[in-house]
PDB file of C-alpha atoms in Angstrom:
ATOM      1  CA  MET A   1     198.382  -1.855 105.410  1.00  0.00           C
ATOM      2  CA  ARG A   2     195.793   0.542 104.056  1.00  0.00           C
ATOM      3  CA  GLN A   3     198.598   2.335 102.096  1.00  0.00           C
ATOM      4  CA  ARG A   4     199.510  -0.919 100.557  1.00  0.00           C
ATOM      5  CA  VAL A   5     195.886  -1.750  99.555  1.00  0.00           C
ATOM      6  CA  ALA A   6     195.436   1.764  98.203  1.00  0.00           C
ATOM      7  CA  ARG A   7     198.771   1.534  96.205  1.00  0.00           C
ATOM      8  CA  ALA A   8     197.814  -1.943  94.773  1.00  0.00           C
ATOM      9  CA  LEU A   9     194.497  -0.528  93.521  1.00  0.00           C
ATOM     10  CA  GLY A  10     195.901   2.579  92.221  1.00  0.00           C
ATOM     11  CA  MET A  11     194.058   4.746  94.726  1.00  0.00           C
ATOM     12  CA  PRO A  12     196.746   6.852  96.347  1.00  0.00           C
ATOM     13  CA  GLY A  13     195.344   9.294  98.853  1.00  0.00           C
ATOM     14  CA  LYS A  14     192.273   7.064  99.623  1.00  0.00           C
ATOM     15  CA  GLU A  15     193.666   5.526 102.726  1.00  0.00           C
ATOM     16  CA  GLY A  16     191.161   7.105 104.859  1.00  0.00           C
ATOM     17  CA  LEU A  17     188.335   5.672 102.752  1.00  0.00           C
ATOM     18  CA  ILE A  18     189.880   2.230 103.031  1.00  0.00           C
ATOM     19  CA  ARG A  19     190.061   2.600 106.902  1.00  0.00           C
ATOM     20  CA  ALA A  20     186.367   3.582 107.053  1.00  0.00           C
ATOM     21  CA  TYR A  21     185.394   0.543 104.754  1.00  0.00           C
ATOM     22  CA  GLY A  22     187.453  -1.577 107.270  1.00  0.00           C
ATOM     23  CA  ALA A  23     185.564  -0.224 110.201  1.00  0.00           C
ATOM     24  CA  ARG A  24     182.291  -0.844 108.399  1.00  0.00           C
ATOM     25  CA  GLU A  25     183.235  -4.436 107.981  1.00  0.00           C
ATOM     26  CA  VAL A  26     184.111  -4.853 111.684  1.00  0.00           C
ATOM     27  CA  SER A  27     180.779  -3.332 112.659  1.00  0.00           C
ATOM     28  CA  SER A  28     178.922  -5.505 110.133  1.00  0.00           C
ATOM     29  CA  GLY A  29     180.735  -8.566 111.583  1.00  0.00           C
ATOM     30  CA  ILE A  30     179.780  -7.757 115.141  1.00  0.00           C
ATOM     31  CA  LEU A  31     176.116  -7.255 114.156  1.00  0.00           C
ATOM     32  CA  SER A  32     176.227 -10.572 112.253  1.00  0.00           C
ATOM     33  CA  LEU A  33     177.215 -12.348 115.417  1.00  0.00           C
ATOM     34  CA  SER A  34     174.433 -10.912 117.457  1.00  0.00           C
ATOM     35  CA  ALA A  35     171.163 -12.826 118.328  1.00  0.00           C
ATOM     36  CA  ASP A  36     169.268 -11.004 115.444  1.00  0.00           C
ATOM     37  CA  LYS A  37     171.653 -11.619 112.542  1.00  0.00           C
ATOM     38  CA  LYS A  38     169.576  -9.975 109.765  1.00  0.00           C
ATOM     39  CA  PRO A  39     170.670  -6.399 110.102  1.00  0.00           C
ATOM     40  CA  GLY A  40     174.381  -7.482 110.215  1.00  0.00           C
ATOM     41  CA  LEU A  41     174.100  -9.693 107.143  1.00  0.00           C
ATOM     42  CA  TRP A  42     172.063  -7.181 105.099  1.00  0.00           C
ATOM     43  CA  SER A  43     174.633  -4.376 106.260  1.00  0.00           C
ATOM     44  CA  ARG A  44     177.325  -6.598 104.725  1.00  0.00           C
ATOM     45  CA  VAL A  45     175.305  -6.766 101.431  1.00  0.00           C
ATOM     46  CA  ALA A  46     174.945  -2.991 101.349  1.00  0.00           C
ATOM     47  CA  GLY A  47     178.671  -2.702 102.086  1.00  0.00           C
ATOM     48  CA  ASP A  48     179.639  -4.994  99.343  1.00  0.00           C
ATOM     49  CA  GLY A  49     177.585  -2.746  97.032  1.00  0.00           C
ATOM     50  CA  LEU A  50     179.527   0.206  98.173  1.00  0.00           C
ATOM     51  CA  ASP A  51     182.787  -1.671  97.625  1.00  0.00           C
ATOM     52  CA  ILE A  52     181.798  -2.590  94.125  1.00  0.00           C
ATOM     53  CA  ALA A  53     180.837   1.073  93.375  1.00  0.00           C
ATOM     54  CA  THR A  54     184.244   2.223  94.735  1.00  0.00           C
ATOM     55  CA  LEU A  55     186.091  -0.359  92.713  1.00  0.00           C
ATOM     56  CA  LEU A  56     184.195   0.515  89.588  1.00  0.00           C
ATOM     57  CA  TRP A  57     185.231   4.090  90.093  1.00  0.00           C
ATOM     58  CA  ALA A  58     188.919   2.957  90.275  1.00  0.00           C
ATOM     59  CA  PHE A  59     188.512   0.635  87.194  1.00  0.00           C
ATOM     60  CA  ARG A  60     189.433   3.547  85.004  1.00  0.00           C
ATOM     61  CA  HIS A  61     191.610   3.303  81.788  1.00  0.00           C
ATOM     62  CA  ASP A  62     194.132   5.715  83.190  1.00  0.00           C
ATOM     63  CA  ASN A  63     194.683   3.625  86.434  1.00  0.00           C
ATOM     64  CA  PRO A  64     197.883   1.700  86.069  1.00  0.00           C
ATOM     65  CA  LYS A  65     196.611  -0.858  88.498  1.00  0.00           C
ATOM     66  CA  ARG A  66     193.503  -1.530  86.516  1.00  0.00           C
ATOM     67  CA  ASP A  67     194.129  -5.377  86.492  1.00  0.00           C
ATOM     68  CA  ASN A  68     194.363  -5.435  90.265  1.00  0.00           C
ATOM     69  CA  VAL A  69     191.069  -3.473  90.449  1.00  0.00           C
ATOM     70  CA  GLY A  70     189.477  -6.034  87.973  1.00  0.00           C
ATOM     71  CA  LEU A  71     190.597  -8.907  90.130  1.00  0.00           C
ATOM     72  CA  ALA A  72     189.320  -7.263  93.254  1.00  0.00           C
ATOM     73  CA  LEU A  73     185.828  -6.648  91.522  1.00  0.00           C
ATOM     74  CA  VAL A  74     185.545 -10.352  90.684  1.00  0.00           C
ATOM     75  CA  LEU A  75     186.510 -11.440  94.245  1.00  0.00           C
ATOM     76  CA  VAL A  76     184.119  -8.856  95.880  1.00  0.00           C
ATOM     77  CA  ALA A  77     181.303  -9.982  93.500  1.00  0.00           C
ATOM     78  CA  GLY A  78     181.806 -13.569  94.653  1.00  0.00           C
ATOM     79  CA  VAL A  79     181.667 -12.474  98.241  1.00  0.00           C
ATOM     80  CA  THR A  80     178.642 -10.270  97.608  1.00  0.00           C
ATOM     81  CA  LEU A  81     176.808 -13.305  96.141  1.00  0.00           C
ATOM     82  CA  ILE A  82     177.531 -15.402  99.110  1.00  0.00           C
ATOM     83  CA  ASP A  83     176.521 -12.615 101.558  1.00  0.00           C
ATOM     84  CA  LEU A  84     173.269 -11.969  99.581  1.00  0.00           C
ATOM     85  CA  LEU A  85     172.313 -15.762  99.625  1.00  0.00           C
ATOM     86  CA  THR A  86     173.154 -15.926 103.303  1.00  0.00           C
ATOM     87  CA  ALA A  87     171.088 -12.813 104.224  1.00  0.00           C
ATOM     88  CA  GLN A  88     168.144 -14.137 101.998  1.00  0.00           C
ATOM     89  CA  LYS A  89     168.252 -17.476 103.697  1.00  0.00           C
ATOM     90  CA  VAL A  90     168.408 -16.097 107.336  1.00  0.00           C
ATOM     91  CA  SER A  91     165.570 -13.602 106.539  1.00  0.00           C
ATOM     92  CA  ALA A  92     163.345 -16.408 105.190  1.00  0.00           C
ATOM     93  CA  TRP A  93     164.150 -18.585 108.178  1.00  0.00           C
ATOM     94  CA  HIS A  94     163.209 -15.716 110.543  1.00  0.00           C
ATOM     95  CA  ALA A  95     160.025 -15.034 108.409  1.00  0.00           C
ATOM     96  CA  ARG A  96     158.860 -18.698 109.104  1.00  0.00           C
ATOM     97  CA  GLY A  97     159.233 -18.206 112.826  1.00  0.00           C
ATOM     98  CA  GLY A  98     162.492 -19.969 113.203  1.00  0.00           C
ATOM     99  CA  LEU A  99     163.158 -18.275 116.467  1.00  0.00           C
ATOM    100  CA  GLN A 100     160.086 -19.240 118.437  1.00  0.00           C
ATOM    101  CA  PRO A 101     160.941 -19.668 122.000  1.00  0.00           C
ATOM    102  CA  GLN A 102     160.553 -23.094 123.477  1.00  0.00           C
ATOM    103  CA  ASP A 103     158.188 -23.593 126.295  1.00  0.00           C
ATOM    104  CA  PHE A 104     159.643 -25.490 129.163  1.00  0.00           C
ATOM    105  CA  GLY A 105     156.674 -24.823 131.588  1.00  0.00           C
ATOM    106  CA  ASP A 106     155.872 -28.597 131.981  1.00  0.00           C
ATOM    107  CA  ARG A 107     159.233 -29.414 133.467  1.00  0.00           C
ATOM    108  CA  SER A 108     160.148 -29.075 137.053  1.00  0.00           C
ATOM    109  CA  GLY A 109     164.020 -29.350 136.820  1.00  0.00           C
ATOM    110  CA  PHE A 110     163.906 -32.420 138.950  1.00  0.00           C
ATOM    111  CA  PRO A 111     164.778 -35.699 137.026  1.00  0.00           C
ATOM    112  CA  ARG A 112     162.777 -37.990 139.193  1.00  0.00           C
ATOM    113  CA  GLY A 113     160.121 -35.398 139.827  1.00  0.00           C
ATOM    114  CA  LEU A 114     159.316 -33.058 142.519  1.00  0.00           C
ATOM    115  CA  GLU A 115     157.890 -35.611 145.008  1.00  0.00           C
ATOM    116  CA  ALA A 116     161.059 -37.764 144.788  1.00  0.00           C
ATOM    117  CA  ALA A 117     163.084 -34.706 145.641  1.00  0.00           C
ATOM    118  CA  ARG A 118     161.206 -33.656 148.733  1.00  0.00           C
ATOM    119  CA  GLY A 119     163.021 -34.234 151.915  1.00  0.00           C
ATOM    120  CA  LEU A 120     166.376 -35.406 150.258  1.00  0.00           C
ATOM    121  CA  ALA A 121     168.275 -32.461 151.669  1.00  0.00           C
ATOM    122  CA  ARG A 122     167.312 -33.383 155.279  1.00  0.00           C
ATOM    123  CA  LYS A 123     168.234 -36.983 154.717  1.00  0.00           C
ATOM    124  CA  ASP A 124     171.758 -36.247 153.633  1.00  0.00           C
ATOM    125  CA  MET A 125     172.616 -34.100 156.741  1.00  0.00           C
TER     126      MET A 125
END
């Protein structure tokens, strides 16, 4: 697969780089699914910047696949915008204290109250 991507972008010999970028995407995805999503989302934004820089390097006049690289740049720019907006929104939500733990200290766990639950186990026997 990475050989086909490298060929399609006119980047033969860069299969190892494409594999490393894939591993980076997987790790960012795993971080994005964790309880603290901010590091994963911001790592996606940073990775998108790296992808754009690499594609700009491949967007040379001597690259016979320059049109493919141009299309890839447009698509990655769109994904970058989505990732950036998502990371900003999640960061702002966390800054407002969106993850305040709820206090259930006033609850006993017994729907009819603790007094109604006393002795019920002995009655059923």
